[in-house]
CSV table of C-alpha atoms and ligand atoms in Angstrom, one decimal:
chain,number,residue,atom,x,y,z
A,28,MET,CA,45.1,-33.3,38.6
A,29,SER,CA,43.5,-34.0,41.9
A,30,GLU,CA,43.6,-30.3,42.9
A,31,SER,CA,41.6,-29.3,39.8
A,32,LYS,CA,39.1,-32.0,40.6
A,33,VAL,CA,38.7,-30.5,44.0
A,34,GLU,CA,38.2,-27.0,42.5
A,35,ALA,CA,35.7,-28.4,40.0
A,36,THR,CA,33.6,-29.9,42.7
A,37,ASP,CA,33.7,-26.8,44.9
A,38,HIS,CA,30.9,-24.5,43.8
A,39,GLY,CA,30.6,-22.2,46.7
A,40,MET,CA,29.0,-21.8,50.1
A,41,VAL,CA,25.4,-21.8,51.2
A,42,ALA,CA,23.9,-20.5,54.4
A,43,GLU,CA,20.4,-21.1,55.8
A,44,PHE,CA,18.3,-18.5,57.6
A,45,THR,CA,15.0,-18.8,59.3
A,46,THR,CA,13.7,-15.2,58.9
A,47,VAL,CA,13.6,-12.6,56.1
A,48,ASP,CA,15.2,-10.0,58.4
A,49,SER,CA,18.2,-12.2,59.2
A,50,LEU,CA,18.6,-13.0,55.5
A,51,LEU,CA,18.5,-9.3,54.6
A,52,ALA,CA,21.0,-8.5,57.3
A,53,ALA,CA,23.3,-11.3,56.1
A,54,CYS,CA,23.0,-10.1,52.5
A,55,ARG,CA,24.0,-6.6,53.4
A,56,ARG,CA,27.1,-7.8,55.3
A,57,VAL,CA,28.1,-10.0,52.4
A,58,ARG,CA,27.6,-7.1,50.0
A,59,ASP,CA,29.6,-4.7,52.2
A,60,ALA,CA,32.4,-7.3,52.4
A,61,GLY,CA,32.7,-6.9,48.6
A,62,TYR,CA,31.3,-10.1,47.3
A,63,ILE,CA,29.6,-9.8,43.9
A,64,LYS,CA,28.8,-13.4,42.7
A,65,THR,CA,26.1,-14.0,45.3
A,66,ASP,CA,22.5,-15.1,45.2
A,67,ALA,CA,19.6,-15.5,47.6
A,68,PHE,CA,16.8,-18.1,47.5
A,69,THR,CA,13.5,-17.4,49.2
A,70,PRO,CA,10.1,-19.1,49.2
A,71,PHE,CA,8.4,-15.8,48.2
A,72,PRO,CA,9.6,-12.5,46.6
A,73,VAL,CA,11.4,-10.4,49.2
A,74,HIS,CA,11.3,-6.7,48.6
A,75,GLY,CA,14.7,-4.9,48.7
A,76,ILE,CA,16.7,-8.1,48.3
A,77,ASP,CA,18.3,-6.9,45.1
A,78,LYS,CA,19.5,-3.7,46.8
A,79,ALA,CA,20.7,-5.7,49.9
A,80,LEU,CA,22.7,-8.0,47.6
A,81,GLY,CA,24.0,-5.0,45.5
A,82,ILE,CA,22.3,-6.4,42.3
A,83,LYS,CA,22.0,-3.7,39.6
A,84,PRO,CA,18.6,-3.1,37.8
A,85,THR,CA,18.3,-5.4,34.8
A,86,ILE,CA,19.0,-4.1,31.3
A,87,LEU,CA,16.1,-6.2,30.0
A,88,PRO,CA,13.8,-3.2,29.3
A,89,TRP,CA,16.5,-1.7,27.0
A,90,ILE,CA,16.9,-5.0,25.1
A,91,CYS,CA,13.1,-5.0,24.8
A,92,LEU,CA,13.1,-1.4,23.5
A,93,VAL,CA,15.8,-2.0,20.9
A,94,ALA,CA,14.1,-5.2,19.7
A,95,GLY,CA,10.8,-3.3,19.4
A,96,ILE,CA,12.3,-0.5,17.4
A,97,THR,CA,14.0,-3.1,15.2
A,98,GLY,CA,10.5,-4.6,14.6
A,99,THR,CA,9.0,-1.2,13.7
A,100,MET,CA,11.9,-0.5,11.3
A,101,THR,CA,11.8,-4.0,9.7
A,102,ALA,CA,8.0,-3.6,9.1
A,103,LEU,CA,8.3,-0.1,7.6
A,104,VAL,CA,11.3,-0.9,5.4
A,105,MET,CA,9.7,-4.1,4.2
A,106,GLN,CA,6.4,-2.5,3.3
A,107,ILE,CA,7.9,0.6,1.8
A,108,TRP,CA,10.2,-1.6,-0.3
A,109,MET,CA,7.4,-4.0,-1.4
A,110,ASN,CA,4.5,-1.6,-1.9
A,111,SER,CA,6.1,1.6,-3.0
A,112,ILE,CA,9.3,0.5,-4.8
A,113,ASP,CA,9.4,-3.1,-5.9
A,114,TYR,CA,5.8,-3.9,-6.7
A,115,GLN,CA,3.7,-0.8,-7.0
A,116,TYR,CA,0.0,-1.6,-6.9
A,117,ILE,CA,-2.9,0.8,-6.5
A,118,ILE,CA,-5.0,-0.4,-3.6
A,119,SER,CA,-8.2,1.6,-3.0
A,120,GLY,CA,-6.7,4.6,-4.7
A,121,LYS,CA,-4.2,5.0,-1.8
A,122,PRO,CA,-0.7,6.4,-2.5
A,123,PHE,CA,2.0,3.7,-2.9
A,124,LEU,CA,3.7,5.0,0.3
A,125,SER,CA,0.8,5.3,2.6
A,126,LEU,CA,1.9,5.2,6.2
A,127,PRO,CA,-1.5,4.7,7.8
A,128,ALA,CA,-1.9,1.5,5.7
A,129,PHE,CA,1.5,0.3,7.1
A,130,ILE,CA,0.4,0.7,10.8
A,131,PRO,CA,-1.1,-2.8,11.4
A,132,VAL,CA,2.0,-4.7,10.2
A,133,ALA,CA,4.3,-2.3,11.9
A,134,PHE,CA,2.4,-2.6,15.1
A,135,GLU,CA,2.4,-6.4,15.0
A,136,LEU,CA,6.1,-6.7,14.2
A,137,THR,CA,6.9,-4.2,17.0
A,138,ILE,CA,5.1,-6.3,19.5
A,139,LEU,CA,6.5,-9.6,18.2
A,140,PHE,CA,10.1,-8.4,18.2
A,141,ALA,CA,9.8,-6.8,21.6
A,142,ALA,CA,8.3,-10.0,23.0
A,143,PHE,CA,11.1,-12.0,21.5
A,144,GLY,CA,13.6,-9.5,22.9
A,145,ALA,CA,12.1,-9.9,26.4
A,146,PHE,CA,11.8,-13.7,26.2
A,147,PHE,CA,15.2,-14.5,24.8
A,148,GLY,CA,16.9,-11.6,26.6
A,149,MET,CA,15.7,-13.0,29.9
A,150,TRP,CA,17.1,-16.4,29.0
A,151,ALA,CA,20.4,-15.0,27.9
A,152,LEU,CA,20.8,-12.7,31.0
A,153,ASN,CA,19.9,-15.7,33.3
A,154,GLY,CA,22.3,-18.0,31.6
A,155,LEU,CA,19.4,-20.3,30.6
A,156,PRO,CA,18.8,-23.1,29.7
A,157,LYS,CA,20.3,-24.6,32.8
A,158,PHE,CA,19.0,-28.0,33.7
A,159,SER,CA,20.4,-28.1,37.2
A,160,ASN,CA,22.0,-25.9,39.8
A,161,PRO,CA,24.7,-27.1,42.1
A,162,VAL,CA,22.9,-25.8,45.2
A,163,PHE,CA,20.2,-28.4,44.6
A,164,THR,CA,22.7,-31.0,45.9
A,165,ASP,CA,22.5,-29.4,49.4
A,166,PRO,CA,20.3,-31.7,51.5
A,167,ARG,CA,18.4,-28.9,53.1
A,168,PHE,CA,18.0,-26.7,50.1
A,169,ASP,CA,14.6,-28.0,49.2
A,170,ARG,CA,13.2,-25.9,52.1
A,171,ALA,CA,13.9,-22.8,50.0
A,172,THR,CA,10.5,-23.4,48.5
A,173,ASP,CA,8.9,-23.8,51.9
A,174,ASP,CA,10.1,-22.0,55.1
A,175,ARG,CA,13.8,-21.3,54.8
A,176,PHE,CA,15.9,-18.6,53.3
A,177,PHE,CA,19.3,-19.3,51.7
A,178,LEU,CA,22.3,-17.1,50.8
A,179,TYR,CA,24.8,-18.4,48.4
A,180,ILE,CA,28.3,-17.2,47.6
A,181,ASP,CA,29.9,-18.6,44.4
A,182,SER,CA,33.4,-19.8,44.5
A,183,SER,CA,34.2,-18.0,41.3
A,184,ASP,CA,34.0,-14.7,43.2
A,185,GLU,CA,37.4,-12.9,43.3
A,186,ARG,CA,37.3,-12.6,47.1
A,187,TYR,CA,36.3,-16.2,47.7
A,188,ASP,CA,38.3,-18.2,50.1
A,189,GLU,CA,36.7,-21.1,51.9
A,190,GLU,CA,37.7,-20.3,55.5
A,191,GLY,CA,37.0,-16.5,55.2
A,192,VAL,CA,33.5,-17.1,53.7
A,193,ARG,CA,32.7,-19.7,56.3
A,194,ALA,CA,33.7,-17.2,59.1
A,195,LEU,CA,31.7,-14.3,57.5
A,196,LEU,CA,28.6,-16.4,57.2
A,197,GLY,CA,29.0,-17.6,60.7
A,198,GLU,CA,29.1,-14.0,61.9
A,199,THR,CA,25.7,-13.4,60.3
A,200,GLY,CA,24.1,-15.8,62.8
A,201,SER,CA,23.3,-18.7,60.4
A,202,ASP,CA,23.0,-22.1,62.0
A,203,TYR,CA,23.6,-24.0,58.9
A,204,ILE,CA,26.6,-23.3,56.6
A,205,ASN,CA,27.5,-25.8,54.0
A,206,LYS,CA,29.9,-26.2,51.1
A,207,VAL,CA,28.2,-26.7,47.7
A,208,VAL,CA,29.7,-29.6,45.8
A,209,GLU,CA,29.3,-31.1,42.4
A,210,ASP,CA,26.2,-33.1,41.8
A,211,GLU,CA,27.3,-36.8,41.8
A,212,SER,CA,24.1,-38.2,40.4
A,213,PRO,CA,24.4,-39.9,37.0
A,214,LYS,CA,24.5,-37.6,34.0
A,215,GLN,CA,22.6,-39.8,31.6
A,216,VAL,CA,19.3,-38.5,30.4
A,217,PRO,CA,16.5,-40.9,31.7
A,218,LYS,CA,15.3,-43.3,29.0
A,219,PHE,CA,11.7,-42.2,29.2
A,220,ILE,CA,12.7,-38.7,28.0
A,221,TYR,CA,14.0,-40.3,24.8
A,222,SER,CA,10.7,-42.2,24.4
A,223,VAL,CA,8.6,-39.1,25.0
A,224,TRP,CA,10.8,-37.1,22.5
A,225,ALA,CA,10.5,-39.8,19.8
A,226,LEU,CA,6.7,-40.0,20.3
A,227,SER,CA,6.2,-36.3,20.0
A,228,VAL,CA,8.4,-36.1,16.8
A,229,ALA,CA,6.3,-38.9,15.4
A,230,ALA,CA,3.1,-37.2,16.3
A,231,SER,CA,4.2,-33.9,14.8
A,232,ILE,CA,4.7,-35.6,11.4
A,233,ILE,CA,1.0,-36.7,11.3
A,234,PRO,CA,-0.5,-33.4,10.0
A,235,LEU,CA,2.3,-33.1,7.4
A,236,LEU,CA,1.5,-36.7,6.2
A,237,CYS,CA,-2.2,-35.8,6.0
A,238,VAL,CA,-1.5,-32.8,3.8
A,239,LEU,CA,0.8,-34.9,1.6
A,240,THR,CA,-1.8,-37.7,1.1
A,241,MET,CA,-4.4,-35.0,0.2
A,242,ARG,CA,-2.1,-33.7,-2.4
A,243,VAL,CA,-1.5,-37.0,-4.2
A,244,THR,CA,-4.9,-38.6,-3.8
A,245,ASN,CA,-8.2,-37.9,-5.5
A,246,SER,CA,-11.6,-37.8,-3.9
A,247,SER,CA,-15.1,-37.7,-5.2
A,248,LYS,CA,-16.4,-35.9,-2.2
A,249,PRO,CA,-16.5,-32.1,-2.1
A,250,ARG,CA,-13.7,-30.3,-0.2
A,251,PHE,CA,-14.3,-29.8,3.5
A,252,HIS,CA,-15.0,-26.1,4.2
A,253,ILE,CA,-14.3,-24.9,7.7
A,254,PHE,CA,-15.7,-21.4,7.0
A,255,PRO,CA,-18.1,-21.9,4.0
A,256,ASP,CA,-19.1,-18.2,3.9
A,257,MET,CA,-15.4,-17.3,3.3
A,258,ASP,CA,-15.1,-19.7,0.4
A,259,PHE,CA,-18.5,-18.9,-1.1
A,260,SER,CA,-19.1,-15.2,-0.8
A,261,PRO,CA,-22.6,-14.1,-1.7
A,262,ALA,CA,-21.1,-10.8,-3.1
A,263,ARG,CA,-20.9,-11.1,-6.9
A,264,ASP,CA,-17.8,-10.3,-8.9
A,265,ALA,CA,-17.8,-8.1,-12.0
A,266,GLN,CA,-19.5,-9.7,-15.0
A,267,GLN,CA,-21.1,-12.5,-12.9
A,268,THR,CA,-24.8,-13.4,-13.0
A,269,THR,CA,-27.3,-13.3,-10.3
A,270,SER,CA,-30.9,-14.6,-9.9
A,271,LEU,CA,-31.9,-11.5,-8.0
A,272,PHE,CA,-32.7,-9.5,-11.1
A,273,GLY,CA,-34.8,-10.4,-14.1
A,274,ASP,CA,-32.0,-9.7,-16.6
A,275,ASN,CA,-29.6,-11.9,-14.5
A,276,ARG,CA,-27.0,-9.1,-14.5
A,277,ALA,CA,-25.1,-8.7,-11.2
A,278,MET,CA,-23.6,-5.4,-12.5
A,279,ARG,CA,-26.5,-2.9,-12.4
A,280,PRO,CA,-26.7,-0.2,-15.0
A,281,ASP,CA,-27.6,3.4,-13.8
A,282,VAL,CA,-31.3,3.9,-13.3
A,283,PRO,CA,-32.4,6.1,-16.2
A,284,GLY,CA,-33.2,9.7,-15.3
A,285,THR,CA,-31.4,9.5,-12.0
A,286,VAL,CA,-28.3,11.0,-10.7
A,287,ALA,CA,-26.2,9.1,-8.1
A,288,ARG,CA,-25.6,10.8,-4.8
A,289,GLY,CA,-22.7,13.3,-5.0
A,290,GLN,CA,-22.7,13.2,-8.7
A,291,LEU,CA,-24.9,16.2,-9.3
A,292,SER,CA,-22.1,18.7,-9.7
A,293,GLY,CA,-23.4,22.1,-10.7
A,294,SER,CA,-26.5,23.1,-12.6
A,295,MET,CA,-28.5,21.3,-15.3
A,296,GLU,CA,-26.8,23.6,-17.7
A,297,ALA,CA,-23.4,22.3,-16.6
A,298,LEU,CA,-24.7,18.7,-16.8
A,299,THR,CA,-26.2,19.0,-20.3
A,300,GLY,CA,-24.6,22.0,-22.1
A,301,ILE,CA,-28.1,23.2,-22.9
A,302,ASP,CA,-29.3,26.8,-22.1
A,303,PHE,CA,-32.6,25.9,-20.3
A,304,ASP,CA,-33.9,29.5,-20.1
A,305,ALA,CA,-33.7,29.7,-23.8
A,306,LEU,CA,-35.3,26.3,-24.2
A,307,THR,CA,-38.4,27.3,-22.3
A,308,ALA,CA,-38.6,30.6,-24.2
A,309,VAL,CA,-38.7,28.8,-27.5
A,310,ASP,CA,-41.4,30.1,-29.8
A,311,PRO,CA,-44.5,27.8,-29.3
A,312,GLY,CA,-45.3,28.2,-33.0
A,313,ALA,CA,-42.0,26.7,-34.0
A,314,ALA,CA,-43.3,23.1,-33.7
A,315,ALA,CA,-46.2,23.8,-36.1
A,316,GLN,CA,-43.8,25.4,-38.6
A,317,LEU,CA,-41.6,22.3,-38.4
A,318,VAL,CA,-44.5,20.0,-39.2
A,319,ALA,CA,-45.5,22.2,-42.1
A,320,ALA,CA,-42.0,22.1,-43.5
A,321,TYR,CA,-42.0,18.3,-43.4
A,322,GLN,CA,-45.4,18.1,-45.1
A,323,ASP,CA,-44.1,20.4,-47.9
A,324,GLU,CA,-41.1,18.2,-48.2
A,325,ALA,CA,-43.2,15.1,-48.5
A,326,ALA,CA,-45.4,16.8,-51.1
A,327,GLY,CA,-42.2,17.7,-53.1
A,328,THR,CA,-43.0,21.4,-53.0
A,329,THR,CA,-39.7,22.4,-51.2
A,330,THR,CA,-36.2,21.0,-51.3
A,331,PRO,CA,-35.2,19.6,-47.9
A,332,PRO,CA,-32.3,21.3,-46.1
A,333,ALA,CA,-29.0,19.5,-46.9
A,334,GLU,CA,-28.1,19.4,-43.2
A,335,PRO,CA,-30.6,18.7,-40.5
A,336,VAL,CA,-31.0,22.0,-38.6
A,337,ASP,CA,-29.8,21.9,-35.0
A,338,ASP,CA,-32.1,24.3,-33.1
A,339,THR,CA,-31.1,23.2,-29.6
A,340,PRO,CA,-30.4,26.3,-27.6
A,341,TRP,CA,-26.8,25.3,-26.7
A,342,LEU,CA,-25.0,27.0,-24.0
A,343,ASP,CA,-22.6,29.6,-25.6
A,344,HIS,CA,-20.1,29.7,-22.7
A,345,ILE,CA,-18.4,27.3,-20.3
A,346,PRO,CA,-20.4,27.2,-17.1
A,347,VAL,CA,-17.4,26.5,-14.8
A,348,THR,CA,-14.6,28.7,-13.8
A,349,VAL,CA,-11.9,28.6,-16.5
A,350,ASP,CA,-8.5,29.1,-15.1
A,351,GLU,CA,-5.0,27.7,-15.7
A,352,ALA,CA,-5.7,24.7,-13.6
A,353,LEU,CA,-8.8,23.8,-15.6
A,354,LEU,CA,-6.8,24.2,-18.9
A,355,ALA,CA,-4.0,22.0,-17.6
A,356,ARG,CA,-6.6,19.4,-16.5
A,357,GLY,CA,-8.3,19.7,-19.9
A,358,LYS,CA,-4.9,19.2,-21.7
A,359,GLN,CA,-4.2,16.0,-19.6
A,360,GLN,CA,-7.7,14.6,-20.2
A,361,PHE,CA,-7.6,15.4,-23.9
A,362,GLY,CA,-4.3,13.6,-24.1
A,363,ILE,CA,-5.8,10.6,-22.4
A,364,TYR,CA,-9.2,10.3,-24.1
A,365,CYS,CA,-9.2,12.3,-27.4
A,366,SER,CA,-5.7,12.4,-28.7
A,367,VAL,CA,-5.6,8.7,-29.8
A,368,CYS,CA,-8.0,9.6,-32.6
A,369,HIS,CA,-7.9,13.4,-33.0
A,370,GLY,CA,-4.2,13.7,-32.4
A,371,MET,CA,-2.3,15.7,-29.8
A,372,SER,CA,-2.8,18.9,-31.8
A,373,GLY,CA,-6.5,18.1,-32.7
A,374,LEU,CA,-5.7,17.8,-36.4
A,375,GLY,CA,-7.4,14.4,-36.6
A,376,ASN,CA,-4.3,12.4,-37.2
A,377,GLY,CA,-4.1,10.4,-33.9
A,378,LEU,CA,-2.4,7.0,-33.7
A,379,VAL,CA,-5.7,5.1,-34.2
A,380,ASN,CA,-6.4,7.0,-37.3
A,381,GLN,CA,-2.9,6.4,-38.7
A,382,ARG,CA,-3.2,2.7,-38.0
A,383,ALA,CA,-6.7,2.5,-39.6
A,384,THR,CA,-5.5,4.3,-42.6
A,385,GLU,CA,-2.5,2.1,-42.9
A,386,LYS,CA,-4.7,-1.0,-42.7
A,387,GLN,CA,-7.1,0.6,-45.2
A,388,PHE,CA,-10.3,-0.3,-43.3
A,389,ASP,CA,-13.0,0.7,-45.7
A,390,THR,CA,-15.5,1.3,-42.9
A,391,TRP,CA,-13.2,3.8,-41.2
A,392,VAL,CA,-14.6,7.3,-40.7
A,393,PRO,CA,-11.6,9.6,-40.0
A,394,PRO,CA,-11.9,11.7,-36.8
A,395,SER,CA,-12.8,15.3,-37.4
A,396,ASN,CA,-10.1,17.9,-37.6
A,397,LEU,CA,-10.9,20.0,-34.6
A,398,HIS,CA,-9.4,23.1,-36.3
A,399,ASP,CA,-12.2,23.0,-38.9
A,400,THR,CA,-13.8,26.5,-38.7
A,401,ALA,CA,-17.2,24.8,-38.5
A,402,LEU,CA,-16.2,23.6,-35.0
A,403,TYR,CA,-15.3,27.1,-33.8
A,404,SER,CA,-17.4,28.5,-31.1
A,405,GLU,CA,-19.3,30.9,-33.4
A,406,THR,CA,-21.0,27.9,-35.2
A,407,TYR,CA,-20.3,25.1,-32.7
A,408,PRO,CA,-21.2,26.5,-29.2
A,409,ASP,CA,-19.5,25.2,-26.1
A,410,GLY,CA,-22.6,23.4,-25.0
A,411,LYS,CA,-22.7,21.5,-28.2
A,412,LEU,CA,-19.0,20.5,-27.9
A,413,PHE,CA,-19.8,19.3,-24.3
A,414,SER,CA,-22.7,17.3,-25.6
A,415,THR,CA,-20.5,15.7,-28.3
A,416,ILE,CA,-18.1,14.5,-25.7
A,417,THR,CA,-21.0,13.4,-23.4
A,418,ASN,CA,-23.2,11.7,-25.9
A,419,GLY,CA,-21.0,11.1,-28.9
A,420,VAL,CA,-21.8,12.1,-32.5
A,421,ARG,CA,-22.5,9.9,-35.5
A,422,LYS,CA,-19.5,7.5,-35.5
A,423,MET,CA,-17.9,8.8,-32.4
A,424,ALA,CA,-18.9,7.2,-29.1
A,425,GLY,CA,-19.9,9.2,-26.0
A,426,TYR,CA,-17.5,9.6,-23.0
A,427,ALA,CA,-20.1,10.2,-20.2
A,428,SER,CA,-19.2,7.0,-18.5
A,429,GLN,CA,-15.4,7.6,-18.5
A,430,ILE,CA,-15.0,11.4,-18.1
A,431,GLU,CA,-16.5,13.4,-15.2
A,432,VAL,CA,-18.6,16.5,-16.0
A,433,GLN,CA,-16.0,18.9,-14.7
A,434,ASP,CA,-13.4,17.2,-16.8
A,435,ARG,CA,-15.6,17.3,-19.9
A,436,TRP,CA,-15.8,21.1,-19.5
A,437,ALA,CA,-12.1,21.2,-19.0
A,438,ILE,CA,-11.7,19.4,-22.3
A,439,VAL,CA,-14.0,21.9,-24.0
A,440,ALA,CA,-11.8,24.7,-22.6
A,441,TYR,CA,-8.7,23.0,-23.9
A,442,VAL,CA,-10.2,22.4,-27.4
A,443,ARG,CA,-11.0,26.1,-27.5
A,444,ALA,CA,-7.4,26.9,-26.6
A,445,LEU,CA,-6.1,24.5,-29.3
A,446,GLN,CA,-8.3,26.2,-31.9
A,447,LEU,CA,-7.0,29.6,-30.8
A,448,SER,CA,-3.5,28.4,-31.0
A,449,GLN,CA,-3.9,27.8,-34.8
A,450,ASN,CA,-5.9,30.8,-35.7
A,451,ALA,CA,-5.5,33.7,-33.4
A,452,PRO,CA,-5.8,37.4,-34.4
A,453,LEU,CA,-2.5,39.4,-33.8
A,454,ASP,CA,-4.1,41.6,-31.1
A,455,VAL,CA,-4.4,38.8,-28.6
A,456,VAL,CA,-0.6,38.7,-28.6
A,457,PRO,CA,0.9,41.0,-25.9
A,458,ALA,CA,2.1,44.3,-27.6
A,459,GLU,CA,5.8,43.7,-26.9
A,460,LYS,CA,5.7,40.2,-28.6
A,461,GLN,CA,3.8,41.3,-31.7
A,462,ALA,CA,6.9,42.4,-33.6
A,463,GLU,CA,8.5,39.0,-32.8
A,464,VAL,CA,5.5,37.2,-34.1
A,465,LYS,CA,5.3,39.3,-37.3
A,466,ALA,CA,9.0,38.7,-38.0
A,467,ALA,CA,8.5,34.9,-37.5
A,468,VAL,CA,5.5,35.0,-39.9
A,469,GLU,CA,7.5,36.9,-42.5
A,470,ALA,CA,10.4,34.5,-42.2
A,471,ALA,CA,8.1,31.5,-42.6
A,472,LYS,CA,6.6,33.2,-45.7
A,473,GLU,CA,10.1,33.8,-47.1
A,474,ASN,CA,11.0,30.2,-46.4
A,475,LEU,CA,7.9,28.9,-48.2
A,476,LYS,CA,8.7,31.2,-51.2
A,477,ARG,CA,12.2,30.0,-51.4
A,478,GLN,CA,11.1,26.3,-51.3
A,479,GLU,CA,8.5,26.9,-54.0
A,480,GLU,CA,11.2,28.6,-56.2
A,481,ALA,CA,13.6,25.7,-55.7
A,482,ALA,CA,10.9,23.2,-56.5
A,483,ALA,CA,10.0,25.1,-59.7
A,484,LYS,CA,13.7,25.3,-60.7
A,485,ALA,CA,14.2,21.5,-60.1
A,486,ALA,CA,11.1,20.7,-62.2
A,487,ALA,CA,12.3,22.9,-65.0
A,488,GLU,CA,15.7,21.2,-65.0
A,489,ARG,CA,14.1,17.8,-65.0
A,490,GLU,CA,12.0,18.8,-68.0
A,491,LYS,CA,15.1,20.1,-69.8
A,492,GLU,CA,16.9,16.8,-69.2
A,493,GLN,CA,14.0,14.8,-70.5
A,494,ASN,CA,14.0,16.8,-73.7
B,7,HEC,C1,-12.1,6.4,-31.1
B,7,HEC,C2,-11.7,7.6,-31.9
B,7,HEC,C3,-12.2,8.9,-31.3
B,7,HEC,C4,-12.0,9.4,-30.0
B,7,HEC,C5,-11.2,8.8,-28.9
B,7,HEC,C6,-12.6,10.7,-30.0
B,7,HEC,N1,-13.2,11.0,-31.1
B,7,HEC,FE1,-14.1,12.7,-31.7
B,7,HEC,N2,-14.5,12.0,-33.4
B,7,HEC,C7,-14.2,10.7,-33.9
B,7,HEC,C8,-14.7,10.5,-35.2
B,7,HEC,C9,-14.5,9.3,-36.0
B,7,HEC,C10,-15.5,11.7,-35.5
B,7,HEC,C11,-16.2,11.9,-36.7
B,7,HEC,C12,-17.6,11.2,-36.6
B,7,HEC,C13,-18.4,11.2,-37.9
B,7,HEC,O1,-18.2,12.1,-38.6
B,7,HEC,O2,-19.2,10.2,-38.0
B,7,HEC,C14,-15.3,12.6,-34.4
B,7,HEC,C15,-15.8,13.8,-34.3
B,7,HEC,C16,-15.6,14.7,-33.3
B,7,HEC,C17,-16.1,16.1,-33.3
B,7,HEC,C18,-16.9,16.7,-34.4
B,7,HEC,C19,-18.3,16.5,-34.1
B,7,HEC,C20,-19.2,17.1,-35.1
B,7,HEC,O3,-20.4,17.4,-34.7
B,7,HEC,O4,-18.8,17.2,-36.3
B,7,HEC,C21,-15.6,16.6,-32.2
B,7,HEC,C22,-15.9,18.1,-31.7
B,7,HEC,C23,-14.9,15.6,-31.4
B,7,HEC,N3,-14.9,14.5,-32.2
B,7,HEC,C24,-14.3,15.8,-30.2
B,7,HEC,C25,-13.7,14.8,-29.5
B,7,HEC,C26,-13.2,15.0,-28.2
B,7,HEC,C27,-13.2,16.3,-27.4
B,7,HEC,C28,-12.8,13.8,-27.8
B,7,HEC,C29,-12.2,13.4,-26.4
B,7,HEC,C30,-13.1,13.4,-25.4
B,7,HEC,C31,-12.9,12.8,-28.9
B,7,HEC,N4,-13.6,13.5,-29.9
B,7,HEC,C32,-12.6,11.5,-28.8
B,7,HEC,C33,-13.4,9.8,-33.2
B,7,HEC,C34,-13.0,9.9,-32.0
């Protein structure tokens, strides 16, 4: 019992030196004698003391690196999971998994984790927090912060034996060698620490109480704004009003007759679908003829034409390159914008039409069947079809604001392909496929004949039964 008490109070041996060189020499001796649990205390950093004591370089940078990499990974996994898997949300048209957008958070977390790694790693490696060190009990140790150098050998070292250590330290030329014993001063925490602690806890609750009172009380005064321009942005939201313009609209319509920068894609022909060369070459007498025709009509001497004549010189071709990509784009855009009314196949039986028919809306005008031969390119030029999509026609609205010029031409190309798909001459089919197509047509005709015969037979039988 008494022996263990002696051991508990014996912490090691400390030796005092007056110069750096004598300390370094002592350190080397102690290191060479095989002691590991040693430490040196100096008033200022002494270069080479780690080596003299045989202290290995710290592993703190590695802890820092691993923590930093963990931070990067945490940020990336978190953002990839949130933005590209769990809650996909289009932000500024960026892809869901957009690494450049993830950099700020990844950078911040890398720094944060690395700093935590360095800070807490340092604590752990140093065995902190440690409120007191037994060497502090030595009466002369205070001078370690002033003009003395101390070497300490811990009693937990394998080689430690009191007499041997005392002899070794004596050989190093130290004048003062002392045993380090347990601190005998009372272990109670001073009362004032408790008071300070209680006061700070109480003070830290004040902001929380303020927030809580704000939440449960009412006030007739406006809220306090620390940054008013962040709460009240002068930029308007969609559909809001503004006093800047006479019509009070914050959303400004396009200025008539202008084209926004970068929106003028291609020629006037591609933008309008009208053949401008032909337009300028129009017979100047045509206008006079038109006026005469109307005068005749008013006088009742001629019958007016049943259909108003469209004499716009429409473009008779598609002014952009037609290739597979354009057709694919046209198919996609047709599926998005046109198929709801005109149907995927263009027959005019889209879902909106089906629903309107089912509801029997009497104002409903059914969408045109795009396979009507009157809409073929011979009588309905490409430019006119483009203009129909752009400006609308009779009951159908225009799509200029939703569909880009290039995409409108893509739809024109696709509508042509659709039309061809229902009414193509045999010679557009590759020669080796023609026989196959012919056979299919024959089979379909056979099938139709058989169905008609069966129907006729059934009708005859029903008639017989009734008689
Ligand atoms: C909301 C339904 C609706 C959508 C969507 C729609 N259309 Fe129409 N479309 C109509 C109706 C209805 C008519 C017939 C208008 C009339 O006769 O008053 C029509 C007529 C047409 C005609 C015949 C025009 C003529 O001069 O006779 C064409 C061609 C046409 N649409 C193409 C398209 C294309 C291409 C799209 C896709 C960009 C499209 N439509 C989208 C309802 C629609």
